[in-house]
């Protein structure tokens, strides 16, 4: 077993670099590709007991533009860059038997976007799509290009940041200014903790605070440990560049290469499990409802809490997901 969680870097064409972390059994052909959200990097510091108990190889790539992974080249779209990066990575890790793997793709929050892109990708561009047996989408984002009502459920801040206005030519340059303002808030781990506190933890209601405290106690996690870990990842995610952040809105509005309601029978073969939180304002439940009506072989699991509520249920979520796609 290879339980190393040290970040590795893979050289790509065009002088680009892909950062990633692996954990578990590198010889296992049961492969979990785990995709992170915004202000994060691929890392394996928190692992579900359910996953540890199973013979799996877990791969945590850092997405284009975040951390030590290069942004797409100017001549390449985000979608094509992602498919190419993940193909090269899986070829690198499985040079002899790569197409024999059983691939599970998982993402949370913005990470559900690259997860869906890979799920619906042309097999010519992402050959490992034929290996996908299950897709786990936690607090999912829908493709704004096809979901006409997406903006109805947004907070005002998200409406301005990633909603319709973010695509107006006169507004898009404001992203650079916004990045500068946010950069001051996450310039250090201490600052990033304060940012997290305001953005996530202060928005918990009393019931969720109590559940969070009980979960920490069960897991043996000290007060403030999760916040510090998240804050360190925020700082790492933008230490090299802010391109990942700047790309977020355009990726959400881009053509992902398919329509959710137009996938063929072969692409619709894998099981798709959604996890949604009724109290989540950042990825509203209505977005999951839209996607669940489009995709086939769907299961929807509802858990309590707000945007990070899934964190408290990860053992249960992984257990149900892996059982669903046996």
Coordinates of C-alpha atoms in Angstrom, one line a residue:
X1 CA 0.0 0.0 0.0
X2 CA 1.1 3.5 -0.8
X3 CA -0.4 5.9 1.7
X4 CA 1.8 8.9 0.7
X5 CA 0.0 12.2 0.7
X6 CA 2.9 14.2 -0.6
X7 CA 2.1 16.5 -3.5
X8 CA 3.6 15.4 -6.8
X9 CA 4.0 17.3 -10.0
X10 CA 3.6 16.0 -13.5
X11 CA 5.1 17.8 -16.5
X12 CA 2.6 18.5 -19.3
X13 CA 2.9 19.7 -22.9
X14 CA 3.4 23.4 -23.4
X15 CA 5.4 23.8 -20.3
X16 CA 2.4 23.3 -18.0
X17 CA 2.4 21.4 -14.7
X18 CA -0.2 19.2 -13.0
X19 CA -0.1 18.9 -9.2
X20 CA -1.7 15.9 -7.6
X21 CA -1.8 13.7 -4.5
X22 CA -2.6 10.0 -4.2
X23 CA -3.5 7.7 -1.4
X24 CA -4.5 4.1 -0.8
X25 CA -3.3 1.1 -2.9
X26 CA -1.7 2.3 -6.2
X27 CA -2.1 -1.3 -7.6
X28 CA -5.9 -1.3 -7.1
X29 CA -8.0 -0.8 -10.2
X30 CA -10.8 0.6 -8.2
X31 CA -10.0 4.3 -8.7
X32 CA -11.5 7.3 -7.0
X33 CA -10.9 10.6 -8.8
X34 CA -11.7 13.3 -6.3
X35 CA -12.1 16.9 -7.5
X36 CA -12.0 19.9 -5.3
X37 CA -13.9 23.2 -5.2
X38 CA -12.8 26.8 -5.3
X39 CA -10.0 28.0 -3.0
X40 CA -8.7 24.5 -2.6
X41 CA -6.1 22.1 -3.9
X42 CA -5.9 18.4 -4.3
X43 CA -5.1 16.9 -0.9
X44 CA -5.9 13.9 1.2
X45 CA -5.6 15.1 4.8
X46 CA -9.1 14.1 5.6
X47 CA -10.1 10.6 4.6
X48 CA -13.3 8.8 5.3
X49 CA -13.0 5.6 7.3
X50 CA -15.3 4.0 4.7
X51 CA -12.6 4.6 2.1
X52 CA -9.7 3.5 4.2
X53 CA -11.5 0.2 4.8
X54 CA -11.7 -0.5 1.1
X55 CA -9.0 -1.5 -1.4
X56 CA -9.0 1.7 -3.5
X57 CA -6.6 4.0 -5.2
X58 CA -7.6 7.6 -4.5
X59 CA -6.4 10.4 -6.7
X60 CA -6.7 14.1 -5.8
X61 CA -5.6 16.4 -8.7
X62 CA -5.3 20.1 -8.4
X63 CA -7.5 21.7 -11.0
X64 CA -6.3 24.1 -13.7
X65 CA -5.3 27.5 -12.4
X66 CA -5.2 26.5 -8.7
X67 CA -2.2 25.8 -6.5
X68 CA 0.7 24.4 -8.4
X69 CA -1.4 23.3 -11.5
X70 CA -0.9 25.6 -14.5
X71 CA -3.9 27.4 -16.0
X72 CA -5.0 26.3 -19.5
X73 CA -2.9 27.7 -22.4
X74 CA -4.5 30.7 -24.1
X75 CA -5.3 28.5 -27.1
X76 CA -7.1 25.8 -25.1
X77 CA -10.5 25.9 -23.4
X78 CA -10.9 24.9 -19.8
X79 CA -13.0 21.9 -20.8
X80 CA -10.4 20.6 -23.3
X81 CA -7.6 21.3 -20.8
X82 CA -9.3 19.4 -18.0
X83 CA -10.0 16.3 -20.2
X84 CA -6.4 16.3 -21.5
X85 CA -4.9 16.7 -18.0
X86 CA -7.0 13.9 -16.5
X87 CA -6.2 11.6 -19.4
X88 CA -2.5 12.2 -19.1
X89 CA -2.6 11.8 -15.3
X90 CA -4.4 8.4 -15.5
X91 CA -2.1 7.3 -18.3
X92 CA 0.8 8.2 -16.0
X93 CA -0.6 6.3 -13.0
X94 CA -1.9 3.3 -15.0
X95 CA 0.5 3.0 -17.9
X96 CA -0.1 -0.7 -18.5
X97 CA -3.7 -1.4 -17.5
X98 CA -5.3 2.1 -17.4
X99 CA -8.3 1.2 -19.5
X100 CA -9.1 -1.7 -17.2
X101 CA -9.8 0.5 -14.2
X102 CA -13.2 0.9 -12.5
X103 CA -13.4 4.7 -12.2
X104 CA -15.5 6.7 -9.6
X105 CA -15.5 10.4 -10.1
X106 CA -16.5 12.6 -7.2
X107 CA -16.7 16.4 -6.7
X108 CA -18.0 18.8 -4.1
X109 CA -19.4 22.3 -4.8
X110 CA -17.4 23.7 -7.8
X111 CA -15.7 20.3 -8.1
X112 CA -19.0 19.0 -9.4
X113 CA -18.4 21.0 -12.6
X114 CA -15.2 19.1 -13.7
X115 CA -16.8 15.9 -12.4
X116 CA -19.8 16.4 -14.8
X117 CA -17.5 17.5 -17.6
X118 CA -15.6 14.2 -17.4
X119 CA -18.9 12.3 -17.0
X120 CA -20.4 13.7 -20.2
X121 CA -17.1 14.0 -22.2
X122 CA -16.6 12.6 -25.6
X123 CA -14.7 9.3 -25.4
X124 CA -12.4 10.6 -28.1
X125 CA -11.2 13.4 -25.8
X126 CA -11.5 11.5 -22.5
X127 CA -11.1 7.8 -23.2
X128 CA -11.4 7.0 -19.5
X129 CA -15.0 8.0 -19.6
X130 CA -15.8 4.5 -20.7
X131 CA -14.3 3.3 -17.3
X132 CA -16.6 5.5 -15.2
X133 CA -19.0 3.4 -13.1
X134 CA -20.2 6.1 -10.7
X135 CA -20.4 9.8 -10.3
X136 CA -20.8 11.5 -6.9
X137 CA -22.0 15.1 -6.9
X138 CA -22.2 16.9 -3.6
X139 CA -23.9 20.3 -3.5
X140 CA -23.9 20.4 -7.3
X141 CA -23.5 23.3 -9.7
X142 CA -25.6 23.1 -12.8
X143 CA -24.4 24.3 -16.3
X144 CA -25.7 27.9 -16.5
X145 CA -25.8 27.8 -20.3
X146 CA -28.7 25.3 -20.3
X147 CA -30.5 25.9 -17.0
X148 CA -32.4 29.1 -17.6
X149 CA -33.6 29.6 -14.1
X150 CA -30.3 29.1 -12.3
X151 CA -30.0 32.8 -11.2
X152 CA -33.4 32.8 -9.5
X153 CA -31.9 30.9 -6.5
X154 CA -28.6 32.8 -6.1
X155 CA -27.6 35.0 -3.2
X156 CA -27.0 38.6 -4.3
X157 CA -23.2 38.2 -3.9
X158 CA -23.2 35.1 -6.1
X159 CA -25.5 36.9 -8.6
X160 CA -22.9 39.6 -9.0
X161 CA -19.9 37.2 -8.8
X162 CA -20.9 34.4 -11.1
X163 CA -24.4 35.2 -12.3
X164 CA -25.5 36.8 -15.5
X165 CA -23.8 40.1 -14.9
X166 CA -20.4 38.4 -14.5
X167 CA -20.5 37.7 -18.3
X168 CA -21.1 41.3 -19.4
X169 CA -18.1 42.6 -21.2
X170 CA -17.9 45.8 -19.1
X171 CA -18.2 43.8 -15.9
X172 CA -15.7 41.0 -16.5
X173 CA -12.6 43.2 -15.9
X174 CA -13.9 43.7 -12.4
X175 CA -12.8 40.2 -11.6
X176 CA -9.2 41.3 -11.5
X177 CA -10.1 44.0 -9.0
X178 CA -12.2 41.6 -7.0
X179 CA -9.3 39.1 -6.9
X180 CA -7.1 41.9 -5.4
X181 CA -9.7 42.6 -2.7
X182 CA -10.1 38.9 -1.9
X183 CA -6.3 38.4 -1.9
X184 CA -6.0 40.7 1.1
X185 CA -8.5 38.6 3.0
X186 CA -6.6 35.4 2.3
X187 CA -3.0 36.6 2.3
X188 CA -2.2 34.6 5.4
X189 CA -3.6 31.6 7.2
X190 CA -4.9 33.8 10.0
X191 CA -6.6 36.1 7.5
X192 CA -8.0 33.1 5.6
X193 CA -9.5 31.7 8.9
X194 CA -11.3 35.0 9.5
X195 CA -12.6 34.9 5.9
X196 CA -13.8 31.3 6.4
X197 CA -15.4 32.2 9.7
X198 CA -17.4 35.0 8.1
X199 CA -18.3 33.2 4.9
X200 CA -19.2 29.7 6.3
X201 CA -19.0 29.1 10.0
X202 CA -20.8 32.2 11.2
X203 CA -23.7 31.3 8.9
X204 CA -24.4 28.0 10.7
X205 CA -27.6 28.0 12.8
X206 CA -27.6 26.7 16.3
X207 CA -28.6 23.2 15.4
X208 CA -25.8 22.9 12.8
X209 CA -23.3 24.3 15.3
X210 CA -24.2 21.7 17.8
X211 CA -24.1 18.9 15.2
X212 CA -20.7 20.2 14.0
X213 CA -19.4 20.1 17.6
X214 CA -20.7 16.6 18.2
X215 CA -19.1 15.4 14.9
X216 CA -15.7 16.9 15.9
X217 CA -15.9 15.1 19.3
X218 CA -16.7 11.8 17.6
X219 CA -13.8 12.2 15.1
X220 CA -11.4 13.4 17.8
X221 CA -10.9 16.7 16.0
X222 CA -9.8 19.7 18.1
X223 CA -11.7 23.0 18.0
X224 CA -10.4 25.1 15.2
X225 CA -8.5 22.3 13.5
X226 CA -10.8 22.1 10.5
X227 CA -10.8 25.8 10.1
X228 CA -7.0 26.0 10.1
X229 CA -6.7 23.1 7.6
X230 CA -9.2 24.8 5.2
X231 CA -7.4 28.1 5.6
X232 CA -4.0 26.6 4.8
X233 CA -5.5 25.1 1.6
X234 CA -7.0 28.5 0.7
X235 CA -3.5 30.1 0.9
X236 CA -1.9 27.3 -1.1
X237 CA -4.6 27.5 -3.8
X238 CA -3.7 31.1 -4.7
X239 CA 0.0 31.1 -3.8
X240 CA 1.0 30.7 -7.4
X241 CA -1.7 32.6 -9.3
X242 CA -5.3 33.7 -9.2
X243 CA -6.1 32.2 -12.6
X244 CA -8.3 29.5 -11.1
X245 CA -10.5 32.0 -9.3
X246 CA -10.7 34.3 -12.4
X247 CA -11.8 31.3 -14.5
X248 CA -14.6 30.2 -12.2
X249 CA -17.5 32.3 -13.7
X250 CA -16.5 31.7 -17.3
X251 CA -16.4 27.9 -16.7
X252 CA -19.8 27.9 -15.1
X253 CA -21.2 29.7 -18.2
X254 CA -19.2 27.7 -20.8
X255 CA -20.3 24.9 -23.0
X256 CA -19.3 21.8 -21.1
X257 CA -19.3 19.7 -24.3
X258 CA -22.8 18.2 -23.7
X259 CA -26.3 18.9 -22.6
X260 CA -27.3 17.2 -19.3
X261 CA -30.6 16.1 -20.9
X262 CA -29.0 14.9 -24.1
X263 CA -26.5 12.2 -23.0
X264 CA -26.6 9.0 -25.0
X265 CA -27.3 5.6 -23.5
X266 CA -23.6 4.7 -23.0
X267 CA -22.8 7.9 -21.2
X268 CA -26.0 7.4 -19.1
X269 CA -24.8 4.0 -17.9
X270 CA -22.9 5.1 -14.7
X271 CA -24.8 5.7 -11.5
X272 CA -25.1 9.3 -10.4
X273 CA -25.5 10.1 -6.8
X274 CA -26.4 13.6 -5.7
X275 CA -26.0 14.9 -2.1
X276 CA -27.8 18.1 -1.3
X277 CA -28.3 20.4 1.7
X278 CA -31.6 22.3 2.0
X279 CA -29.8 25.1 3.9
X280 CA -27.1 25.6 1.3
X281 CA -27.2 29.1 -0.2
X282 CA -24.1 28.7 -2.4
X283 CA -25.2 25.7 -4.4
X284 CA -29.0 25.8 -4.0
X285 CA -31.0 22.6 -3.9
X286 CA -32.9 23.7 -7.0
X287 CA -29.7 23.2 -9.1
X288 CA -29.6 19.6 -7.9
X289 CA -33.3 19.1 -8.7
X290 CA -32.7 20.4 -12.3
X291 CA -29.7 18.0 -12.8
X292 CA -31.5 15.0 -11.2
X293 CA -34.3 15.5 -13.7
X294 CA -31.8 15.5 -16.6
X295 CA -29.5 12.6 -15.8
X296 CA -30.4 8.9 -15.7
X297 CA -29.6 6.3 -13.0
X298 CA -29.9 9.0 -10.4
X299 CA -30.1 8.8 -6.6
X300 CA -30.6 11.9 -4.4
X301 CA -29.5 12.0 -0.8
X302 CA -30.5 14.9 1.4
X303 CA -28.4 15.8 4.5
X304 CA -28.7 18.6 7.0
X305 CA -26.7 21.7 7.4
X306 CA -25.5 24.4 5.0
X307 CA -22.8 24.5 2.4
X308 CA -20.3 22.3 4.2
X309 CA -22.9 20.1 5.8
X310 CA -21.8 17.1 3.7
X311 CA -18.5 17.1 5.7
X312 CA -20.3 15.7 8.7
X313 CA -21.8 12.7 6.7
X314 CA -18.8 11.6 4.5
X315 CA -18.6 8.1 5.9
X316 CA -22.3 7.6 5.3
X317 CA -22.1 9.2 1.8
X318 CA -19.2 7.2 0.6
X319 CA -20.7 4.0 2.0
X320 CA -24.0 4.5 0.1
X321 CA -22.3 5.7 -3.1
X322 CA -19.9 2.7 -3.4
X323 CA -22.7 0.3 -2.5
X324 CA -25.0 1.9 -5.1
X325 CA -22.6 1.2 -8.0
X326 CA -21.4 -2.3 -7.2

